[in-house]
Short mmCIF file of C-alpha atoms in Angstrom, two decimals:
data_model
loop_
_atom_site.label_atom_id
_atom_site.label_comp_id
_atom_site.label_asym_id
_atom_site.label_seq_id
_atom_site.Cartn_x
_atom_site.Cartn_y
_atom_site.Cartn_z
CA MET A 1 12.85 -16.05 13.99
CA ILE A 2 11.82 -13.55 16.24
CA ILE A 3 12.90 -9.90 15.28
CA GLU A 4 11.91 -6.28 16.30
CA GLY A 5 12.11 -3.13 14.70
CA LEU A 6 13.71 -0.19 16.45
CA SER A 7 13.48 3.28 15.08
CA ILE A 8 15.30 6.52 16.00
CA GLY A 9 14.85 10.23 15.75
CA ASP A 10 12.98 12.82 17.52
CA GLU A 11 11.08 13.38 14.59
CA LEU A 12 9.38 10.32 13.96
CA LEU A 13 7.69 10.84 17.65
CA ASP A 14 6.65 14.83 17.05
CA GLY A 15 5.22 14.51 13.84
CA ARG A 16 7.81 15.87 11.32
CA VAL A 17 8.74 12.54 9.56
CA VAL A 18 6.82 9.27 8.38
CA ASP A 19 8.82 6.46 9.28
CA SER A 20 8.88 4.91 6.00
CA ASN A 21 11.81 3.02 6.60
CA ALA A 22 9.87 0.44 8.89
CA ALA A 23 7.98 0.10 5.79
CA ARG A 24 10.85 -0.86 4.02
CA ILE A 25 12.64 -3.15 6.42
CA ASP A 26 9.36 -4.85 6.97
CA HIS A 27 8.64 -5.47 3.46
CA ALA A 28 12.10 -7.10 2.84
CA LEU A 29 11.70 -8.90 5.89
CA ARG A 30 8.96 -10.65 4.78
CA ALA A 31 10.22 -11.52 1.28
CA LEU A 32 12.57 -13.52 3.34
CA GLY A 33 9.94 -15.16 5.09
CA HIS A 34 9.82 -13.33 8.24
CA ARG A 35 7.75 -10.66 9.98
CA THR A 36 8.58 -8.28 12.10
CA GLY A 37 6.50 -8.74 15.63
CA ARG A 38 7.86 -5.31 17.61
CA ARG A 39 8.64 -2.47 16.51
CA VAL A 40 9.43 0.17 19.42
CA VAL A 41 10.30 4.77 18.30
CA VAL A 42 12.88 5.93 20.56
CA PRO A 43 13.94 9.59 20.73
CA ASP A 44 17.55 10.97 20.46
CA ASP A 45 18.54 9.95 23.90
CA PRO A 46 21.34 7.79 24.20
CA ALA A 47 19.81 6.29 27.74
CA GLN A 48 16.72 5.89 25.93
CA ILE A 49 18.33 4.05 23.13
CA ALA A 50 20.43 1.79 24.68
CA THR A 51 17.58 0.46 27.36
CA ALA A 52 15.43 0.02 24.37
CA VAL A 53 17.54 -2.08 23.01
CA ALA A 54 18.75 -4.39 25.72
CA ALA A 55 15.35 -4.38 26.18
CA ALA A 56 14.66 -5.79 22.48
CA ALA A 57 18.32 -8.21 23.10
CA ALA A 58 16.87 -9.88 25.27
CA ARG A 59 13.65 -10.48 23.65
CA CYS A 60 14.22 -11.57 19.70
CA GLU A 61 16.77 -12.98 17.90
CA LEU A 62 17.25 -9.87 15.20
CA CYS A 63 16.52 -6.30 15.87
CA VAL A 64 17.18 -3.36 13.19
CA VAL A 65 17.38 0.30 14.83
CA THR A 66 17.44 2.63 12.26
CA GLY A 67 18.42 6.17 12.29
CA GLY A 68 21.07 8.07 14.56
CA LEU A 69 24.79 7.24 12.75
CA GLY A 70 25.04 10.84 12.03
CA PRO A 71 27.86 13.35 12.17
CA THR A 72 25.82 15.53 14.15
CA SER A 73 25.24 15.79 17.79
CA ASP A 74 21.97 14.48 18.29
CA ASP A 75 23.92 11.12 15.73
CA VAL A 76 24.06 8.99 19.03
CA THR A 77 22.71 5.50 18.43
CA ALA A 78 25.81 3.93 18.02
CA GLN A 79 27.02 5.47 21.52
CA ALA A 80 24.03 3.84 22.80
CA VAL A 81 24.11 0.22 21.45
CA ALA A 82 27.80 0.48 22.10
CA GLN A 83 26.65 0.71 26.15
CA ALA A 84 23.92 -1.84 25.39
CA ALA A 85 26.47 -4.34 24.40
CA GLY A 86 28.65 -3.00 27.50
CA VAL A 87 31.27 -2.77 25.35
CA PRO A 88 33.49 0.69 24.20
CA LEU A 89 33.25 2.13 20.75
CA LEU A 90 36.51 1.61 18.47
CA GLU A 91 37.17 3.15 15.42
CA ASP A 92 36.95 0.90 12.05
CA ALA A 93 40.15 1.46 9.45
CA HIS A 94 37.73 0.12 6.44
CA ALA A 95 34.66 2.28 7.44
CA LEU A 96 37.51 5.30 7.87
CA GLU A 97 38.79 4.92 4.49
CA HIS A 98 35.30 4.35 3.26
CA LEU A 99 34.50 7.33 4.90
CA THR A 100 37.82 9.68 3.85
CA THR A 101 36.85 8.36 -0.34
CA ARG A 102 33.43 9.56 -0.06
CA LEU A 103 34.19 12.85 1.39
CA ALA A 104 36.58 13.38 -1.96
CA GLY A 105 39.08 15.57 -0.57
CA ARG A 106 36.37 17.67 1.87
CA PRO A 107 38.08 17.50 5.15
CA LEU A 108 37.37 15.07 7.64
CA THR A 109 36.18 16.93 10.92
CA PRO A 110 35.57 14.78 14.21
CA ALA A 111 31.81 14.73 13.49
CA ARG A 112 31.98 13.69 10.20
CA ARG A 113 34.98 11.20 11.93
CA LYS A 114 33.18 10.02 14.47
CA GLN A 115 30.65 7.92 11.95
CA ALA A 116 34.12 5.21 11.89
CA ALA A 117 33.31 4.40 15.37
CA ILE A 118 31.33 1.57 16.09
CA PRO A 119 30.98 -1.01 19.09
CA GLN A 120 33.69 -2.93 19.57
CA GLY A 121 33.49 -6.46 17.85
CA ALA A 122 30.80 -5.80 15.02
CA GLN A 123 30.72 -6.12 11.42
CA ALA A 124 31.40 -2.81 10.13
CA LEU A 125 28.31 -2.45 6.76
CA LEU A 126 29.89 -0.24 4.50
CA ASN A 127 27.29 2.18 3.08
CA PRO A 128 26.40 1.82 -0.11
CA VAL A 129 25.41 5.57 -0.76
CA GLY A 130 26.27 8.02 1.97
CA THR A 131 28.67 7.88 4.46
CA ALA A 132 27.85 6.26 7.80
CA PRO A 133 28.60 2.40 7.71
CA GLY A 134 26.28 0.43 9.61
CA PHE A 135 27.05 -2.35 11.96
CA LEU A 136 25.97 -5.60 12.91
CA VAL A 137 26.26 -6.20 16.39
CA ARG A 138 26.17 -9.86 18.54
CA ILE A 139 24.34 -8.69 22.28
CA GLY A 140 23.88 -11.77 23.95
CA GLY A 141 21.80 -14.51 21.43
CA CYS A 142 20.45 -11.12 19.49
CA GLN A 143 21.79 -10.01 16.32
CA VAL A 144 22.00 -6.05 16.21
CA LEU A 145 21.47 -4.08 12.58
CA VAL A 146 21.98 -0.99 12.56
CA LEU A 147 21.38 1.19 10.11
CA PRO A 148 21.76 4.41 9.52
CA GLY A 149 17.97 7.04 8.58
CA VAL A 150 18.33 8.00 5.79
CA PRO A 151 15.46 6.03 3.53
CA ARG A 152 17.99 5.66 0.29
CA GLU A 153 20.70 4.71 2.04
CA VAL A 154 18.82 2.02 4.41
CA ALA A 155 17.26 1.32 1.12
CA GLY A 156 20.93 -0.27 -0.58
CA PHE A 157 21.32 -1.54 2.78
CA LEU A 158 18.88 -3.45 2.22
CA GLU A 159 19.28 -4.79 -1.23
CA ARG A 160 22.60 -5.52 -1.05
CA ASP A 161 23.40 -7.14 2.44
CA LEU A 162 20.15 -8.39 4.21
CA ALA A 163 20.07 -12.10 1.95
CA ARG A 164 23.07 -12.44 2.97
CA LEU A 165 22.89 -10.95 6.71
CA VAL A 166 19.44 -13.19 7.38
CA PRO A 167 18.78 -17.05 6.34
CA PRO A 168 15.23 -16.62 5.19
CA ALA A 169 12.78 -18.84 7.07
CA ASP A 170 12.15 -22.69 7.23
CA GLN A 171 9.68 -23.42 4.02
CA ALA A 172 6.26 -22.20 4.35
CA THR A 173 3.82 -20.93 1.25
CA THR A 174 1.69 -17.64 1.71
CA VAL A 175 -1.05 -16.71 -0.89
CA ARG A 176 -2.62 -13.52 -0.90
CA LEU A 177 -6.03 -12.94 -1.80
CA ARG A 178 -7.85 -9.57 -2.84
CA PHE A 179 -11.54 -9.06 -3.28
CA ALA A 180 -13.00 -6.03 -4.60
CA LEU A 181 -16.75 -4.50 -1.91
CA VAL A 182 -16.07 -7.90 0.15
CA GLY A 183 -15.49 -6.70 3.63
CA GLU A 184 -12.99 -8.05 6.88
CA SER A 185 -15.88 -9.51 8.14
CA ALA A 186 -17.79 -11.68 5.10
CA LEU A 187 -13.78 -12.49 4.35
CA ALA A 188 -13.33 -14.25 8.23
CA ALA A 189 -16.86 -15.77 8.53
CA ALA A 190 -16.30 -17.92 5.14
CA VAL A 191 -12.77 -18.98 5.78
CA GLU A 192 -12.66 -19.18 9.89
CA SER A 193 -15.87 -21.51 10.10
CA HIS A 194 -13.89 -23.94 8.49
CA ALA A 195 -10.66 -25.38 10.72
CA LEU A 196 -6.94 -24.36 9.21
CA GLU A 197 -4.65 -26.45 10.88
CA GLY A 198 -1.72 -24.64 11.21
CA VAL A 199 -2.72 -21.47 8.82
CA THR A 200 -2.14 -17.83 9.55
CA VAL A 201 -4.67 -15.58 8.18
CA GLY A 202 -4.36 -11.85 7.86
CA TYR A 203 -6.21 -9.63 6.87
CA ARG A 204 -5.86 -5.96 5.26
CA ALA A 205 -8.99 -3.37 4.69
CA GLN A 206 -7.93 -0.68 2.08
CA GLY A 207 -11.43 0.47 1.51
CA PRO A 208 -13.14 -0.57 -0.80
CA GLU A 209 -10.55 -3.51 -1.13
CA THR A 210 -9.69 -6.38 1.68
CA GLU A 211 -6.47 -8.41 1.32
CA ILE A 212 -6.70 -11.74 2.77
CA SER A 213 -3.76 -13.83 3.45
CA PHE A 214 -2.35 -16.99 4.61
CA ARG A 215 0.61 -18.54 5.53
CA GLY A 216 1.70 -21.70 6.94
CA PRO A 217 1.84 -25.73 5.20
CA SER A 218 0.90 -25.39 1.54
CA ASP A 219 -1.15 -27.99 1.36
CA ALA A 220 -3.11 -26.15 4.00
CA VAL A 221 -2.57 -22.27 2.37
CA ARG A 222 -4.47 -23.89 -0.72
CA ALA A 223 -7.27 -25.44 0.88
CA ALA A 224 -8.09 -22.26 2.68
CA ALA A 225 -7.21 -19.93 -0.70
CA HIS A 226 -10.05 -22.21 -2.30
CA LEU A 227 -12.70 -21.54 0.56
CA ALA A 228 -12.21 -17.87 0.23
CA ARG A 229 -12.18 -17.38 -3.35
CA ALA A 230 -15.41 -19.75 -3.78
CA ALA A 231 -17.66 -18.13 -1.09
CA PHE A 232 -16.76 -14.72 -3.64
CA PRO A 233 -15.52 -16.28 -6.73
CA ASP A 234 -17.08 -13.34 -9.04
CA ALA A 235 -15.17 -10.87 -5.95
CA CYS A 236 -12.28 -12.34 -6.02
CA LEU A 237 -8.93 -10.04 -8.05
CA PRO A 238 -6.99 -12.07 -10.17
CA ASP A 239 -2.85 -12.12 -9.72
CA GLY A 240 -2.95 -9.25 -6.61
CA LEU A 241 -4.11 -6.53 -8.99
CA ASN A 242 -6.06 -3.65 -7.25
CA LEU A 243 -9.65 -3.44 -8.47
CA ALA A 244 -8.34 -0.65 -11.00
CA GLN A 245 -5.65 -2.82 -12.71
CA ALA A 246 -8.04 -5.72 -12.45
CA THR A 247 -10.78 -3.73 -14.93
CA LEU A 248 -8.01 -2.51 -17.38
CA ALA A 249 -6.54 -5.79 -17.82
CA ALA A 250 -10.16 -7.25 -18.41
CA ALA A 251 -11.08 -4.19 -20.54
CA ARG A 252 -7.43 -5.28 -22.52
CA ALA A 253 -8.02 -9.07 -22.42
CA ALA A 254 -11.43 -8.33 -23.83
CA GLY A 255 -10.52 -6.32 -26.34
CA ALA A 256 -12.29 -3.45 -25.15
CA THR A 257 -12.04 0.68 -24.19
CA LEU A 258 -13.47 1.84 -22.41
CA ALA A 259 -14.99 5.96 -21.43
CA THR A 260 -16.13 7.59 -18.21
CA ALA A 261 -18.74 10.12 -17.88
CA GLU A 262 -18.93 11.10 -13.76
CA SER A 263 -20.95 13.67 -12.09
CA CYS A 264 -20.34 13.12 -8.15
CA THR A 265 -16.99 11.56 -8.89
CA GLY A 266 -15.59 13.95 -10.51
CA GLY A 267 -12.99 12.57 -12.42
CA LEU A 268 -11.74 9.62 -9.72
CA VAL A 269 -13.07 6.69 -11.83
CA GLY A 270 -10.54 7.96 -14.83
CA GLY A 271 -8.13 8.91 -12.86
CA ALA A 272 -7.66 5.38 -10.93
CA LEU A 273 -7.59 4.23 -14.64
CA THR A 274 -4.42 6.74 -16.20
CA ALA A 275 -2.85 6.11 -13.26
CA ILE A 276 -1.69 2.77 -14.41
CA PRO A 277 0.71 3.02 -16.81
CA GLY A 278 0.22 1.53 -20.36
CA SER A 279 -3.35 2.40 -20.03
CA SER A 280 -3.86 4.92 -22.84
CA ASP A 281 -4.38 1.68 -25.40
CA VAL A 282 -7.84 0.52 -23.46
CA VAL A 283 -9.03 4.04 -21.60
CA PHE A 284 -10.00 6.27 -25.05
CA GLY A 285 -11.22 9.41 -22.78
CA GLY A 286 -13.67 10.79 -19.96
CA ILE A 287 -16.04 13.62 -19.39
CA ILE A 288 -16.62 15.39 -16.21
CA ALA A 289 -20.64 16.11 -16.15
CA TYR A 290 -21.30 17.89 -13.51
CA SER A 291 -24.32 19.89 -14.55
CA ASN A 292 -26.86 19.64 -16.24
CA THR A 293 -25.70 21.66 -18.56
CA VAL A 294 -22.73 19.76 -19.53
CA LYS A 295 -24.92 16.28 -19.40
CA SER A 296 -27.12 17.92 -21.72
CA ALA A 297 -24.64 19.69 -24.02
CA VAL A 298 -21.38 17.67 -24.42
CA LEU A 299 -23.30 14.13 -23.08
CA GLY A 300 -26.42 14.20 -25.29
CA VAL A 301 -28.70 13.75 -21.92
CA PRO A 302 -32.28 15.00 -22.55
CA SER A 303 -33.12 18.00 -20.51
CA ALA A 304 -36.53 16.63 -21.04
CA THR A 305 -34.85 13.33 -18.76
CA LEU A 306 -33.09 15.52 -16.56
CA GLU A 307 -36.30 17.48 -16.00
CA ALA A 308 -38.96 14.53 -15.95
CA HIS A 309 -36.29 13.15 -14.02
CA GLY A 310 -33.76 14.57 -12.28
CA ALA A 311 -30.23 14.19 -12.41
CA VAL A 312 -29.67 11.30 -10.10
CA SER A 313 -31.57 9.33 -11.77
CA GLU A 314 -31.28 5.75 -13.69
CA PRO A 315 -32.62 7.43 -17.09
CA VAL A 316 -29.92 10.06 -17.13
CA ALA A 317 -27.38 7.85 -15.69
CA ARG A 318 -28.47 5.87 -18.88
CA ALA A 319 -27.98 7.99 -21.03
CA MET A 320 -25.02 9.29 -19.89
CA ALA A 321 -22.48 5.94 -20.52
CA GLN A 322 -24.05 6.39 -24.22
CA GLY A 323 -23.02 9.82 -24.20
CA ALA A 324 -19.57 9.04 -23.60
CA ARG A 325 -19.68 6.44 -25.94
CA GLN A 326 -20.36 8.53 -28.87
CA ALA A 327 -18.30 10.80 -28.03
CA THR A 328 -15.19 9.28 -27.22
CA THR A 329 -15.85 5.98 -30.23
CA ALA A 330 -15.07 3.50 -26.75
CA THR A 331 -16.45 0.13 -27.28
CA ALA A 332 -17.68 0.34 -23.65
CA ALA A 333 -18.37 3.14 -21.00
CA VAL A 334 -19.67 3.70 -17.26
CA ALA A 335 -21.48 6.72 -16.45
CA ILE A 336 -21.79 7.71 -12.55
CA THR A 337 -24.36 10.29 -10.90
CA GLY A 338 -25.41 10.99 -7.63
CA ILE A 339 -25.11 12.66 -4.37
CA ALA A 340 -21.97 12.71 -1.93
CA GLY A 341 -22.95 15.26 0.43
CA PRO A 342 -23.57 16.18 3.40
CA GLY A 343 -26.13 18.30 1.89
CA GLY A 344 -28.24 17.92 -1.42
CA GLY A 345 -30.06 14.86 -0.13
CA THR A 346 -33.98 13.78 -0.25
CA ALA A 347 -36.34 12.21 1.12
CA ASP A 348 -36.97 10.28 -1.94
CA LYS A 349 -32.82 10.79 -2.99
CA PRO A 350 -31.06 10.77 0.64
CA VAL A 351 -27.65 11.57 0.52
CA GLY A 352 -25.23 8.62 -0.27
CA THR A 353 -27.84 7.95 -3.32
CA VAL A 354 -25.50 7.03 -6.84
CA TRP A 355 -26.96 5.36 -10.18
CA PHE A 356 -24.36 3.92 -12.69
CA ALA A 357 -25.17 2.93 -15.53
CA TRP A 358 -22.25 0.56 -18.48
CA ARG A 359 -22.60 0.38 -21.52
CA GLY A 360 -21.25 -2.01 -24.42
CA PRO A 361 -21.72 -3.96 -26.94
CA ASP A 362 -23.68 -6.77 -25.38
CA PHE A 363 -24.47 -5.29 -22.57
CA ASP A 364 -26.89 -1.69 -20.92
CA ASP A 365 -27.18 -2.07 -17.46
CA THR A 366 -27.55 -0.04 -14.86
CA GLU A 367 -27.81 -0.03 -10.74
CA ARG A 368 -28.78 2.15 -8.04
CA HIS A 369 -26.84 1.93 -4.77
CA GLN A 370 -27.73 3.54 -1.51
CA LEU A 371 -23.76 4.11 -0.06
CA ALA A 372 -22.51 5.13 3.55
CA GLY A 373 -20.34 7.56 4.60
CA ASP A 374 -18.97 11.01 4.42
CA ARG A 375 -18.42 12.36 0.80
CA ASP A 376 -15.64 11.30 0.36
CA GLN A 377 -16.15 7.66 1.55
CA VAL A 378 -19.36 7.71 -0.90
CA ARG A 379 -16.87 8.63 -3.79
CA ARG A 380 -14.30 6.82 -2.99
CA TYR A 381 -16.72 3.08 -2.78
CA ALA A 382 -19.20 4.59 -5.96
CA VAL A 383 -15.48 4.84 -8.11
CA ALA A 384 -15.22 1.16 -6.96
CA HIS A 385 -18.58 0.14 -7.82
CA ALA A 386 -18.38 1.93 -11.54
CA LEU A 387 -14.92 -0.34 -12.63
CA ASP A 388 -15.89 -3.29 -9.78
CA GLY A 389 -19.31 -3.19 -12.84
CA LEU A 390 -17.05 -3.04 -15.91
CA ARG A 391 -14.77 -5.60 -14.55
CA ARG A 392 -17.55 -7.78 -13.66
CA ARG A 393 -19.40 -7.32 -17.72
CA MET A 394 -15.63 -7.50 -19.23
CA THR A 395 -15.01 -10.53 -17.98
CA ARG A 396 -18.78 -12.52 -18.51
CA PRO A 397 -18.16 -15.28 -19.93
#
């Protein structure tokens, strides 16, 4: 099915409002096996809306329109859709009755009453949350589904109506895999060098994590997913979890408890873990040891070690991890110390130098990474390396 989206509102074009409805609608359609092929944003202008609706109706089989169905003067969508359909607006009795009930004794002003007017021949969709009805109208070979723009109202319509109004797509298999610290180009090189007959491949990079999706015939999709997993077996995260979730799950499965000691990341590792509901059974605590004083006084890093090697060094990272483990009684700990920039780098330790240490019952490991990018990128990738190092050590055979 060819599907387009049409979002209406001046506020969407001048940056006042982010179009959260678009993502919500696309997600709901994807659950039915469909994908929005085009999305257009139009101001609150009847002529432009009518033109956009007519153009979409000529191209697609379903057009989902949001916005402009309320009682105010800039709510002109119903009028514009009627113009595109070449029919008049008519007051719908069921919509009017529903509107009156929703008003609960408040006066039915002309502005409020206009919400009950929909294009002739349209099917009214009573609002499960608010007052303005949506409607479904056919224009040529296209079904035009028109919904209000209030996000919670859109959510109510989608939950109640979408599955019965939009038939599911022909059966196809979709598999999504998420990889830690593997880029799109590396995944593409591993997968697309093979023939993937009938399989659509999509990529979505989210900083240190990359999602790859395969859609098509079941056997072909499974084969493509196997190629991706086989290319990066240790980097593939389980069950669609993000890196922090996968780390927490691995620690829980191993019966481990976790602690963090962070310098340049300032608590971001602990924040990523504790953002997950239920993490308190695994995460014991964390220490932000930004200064050398705290590194020594709280984590027990010897002053001599700091003086001899500097705060950004392997011995200091190792001592920080051990100190966090002892201070919290957690079974495993990760420590980070680095130079996030923009200043502070030297010839031996340029900006982006980060030392990591992981300490547990059966591991005592360190790594140095030279991370690229600005301060925010260095910190985000440092968090990812710290979490991924924990996850891998929790899942060692």
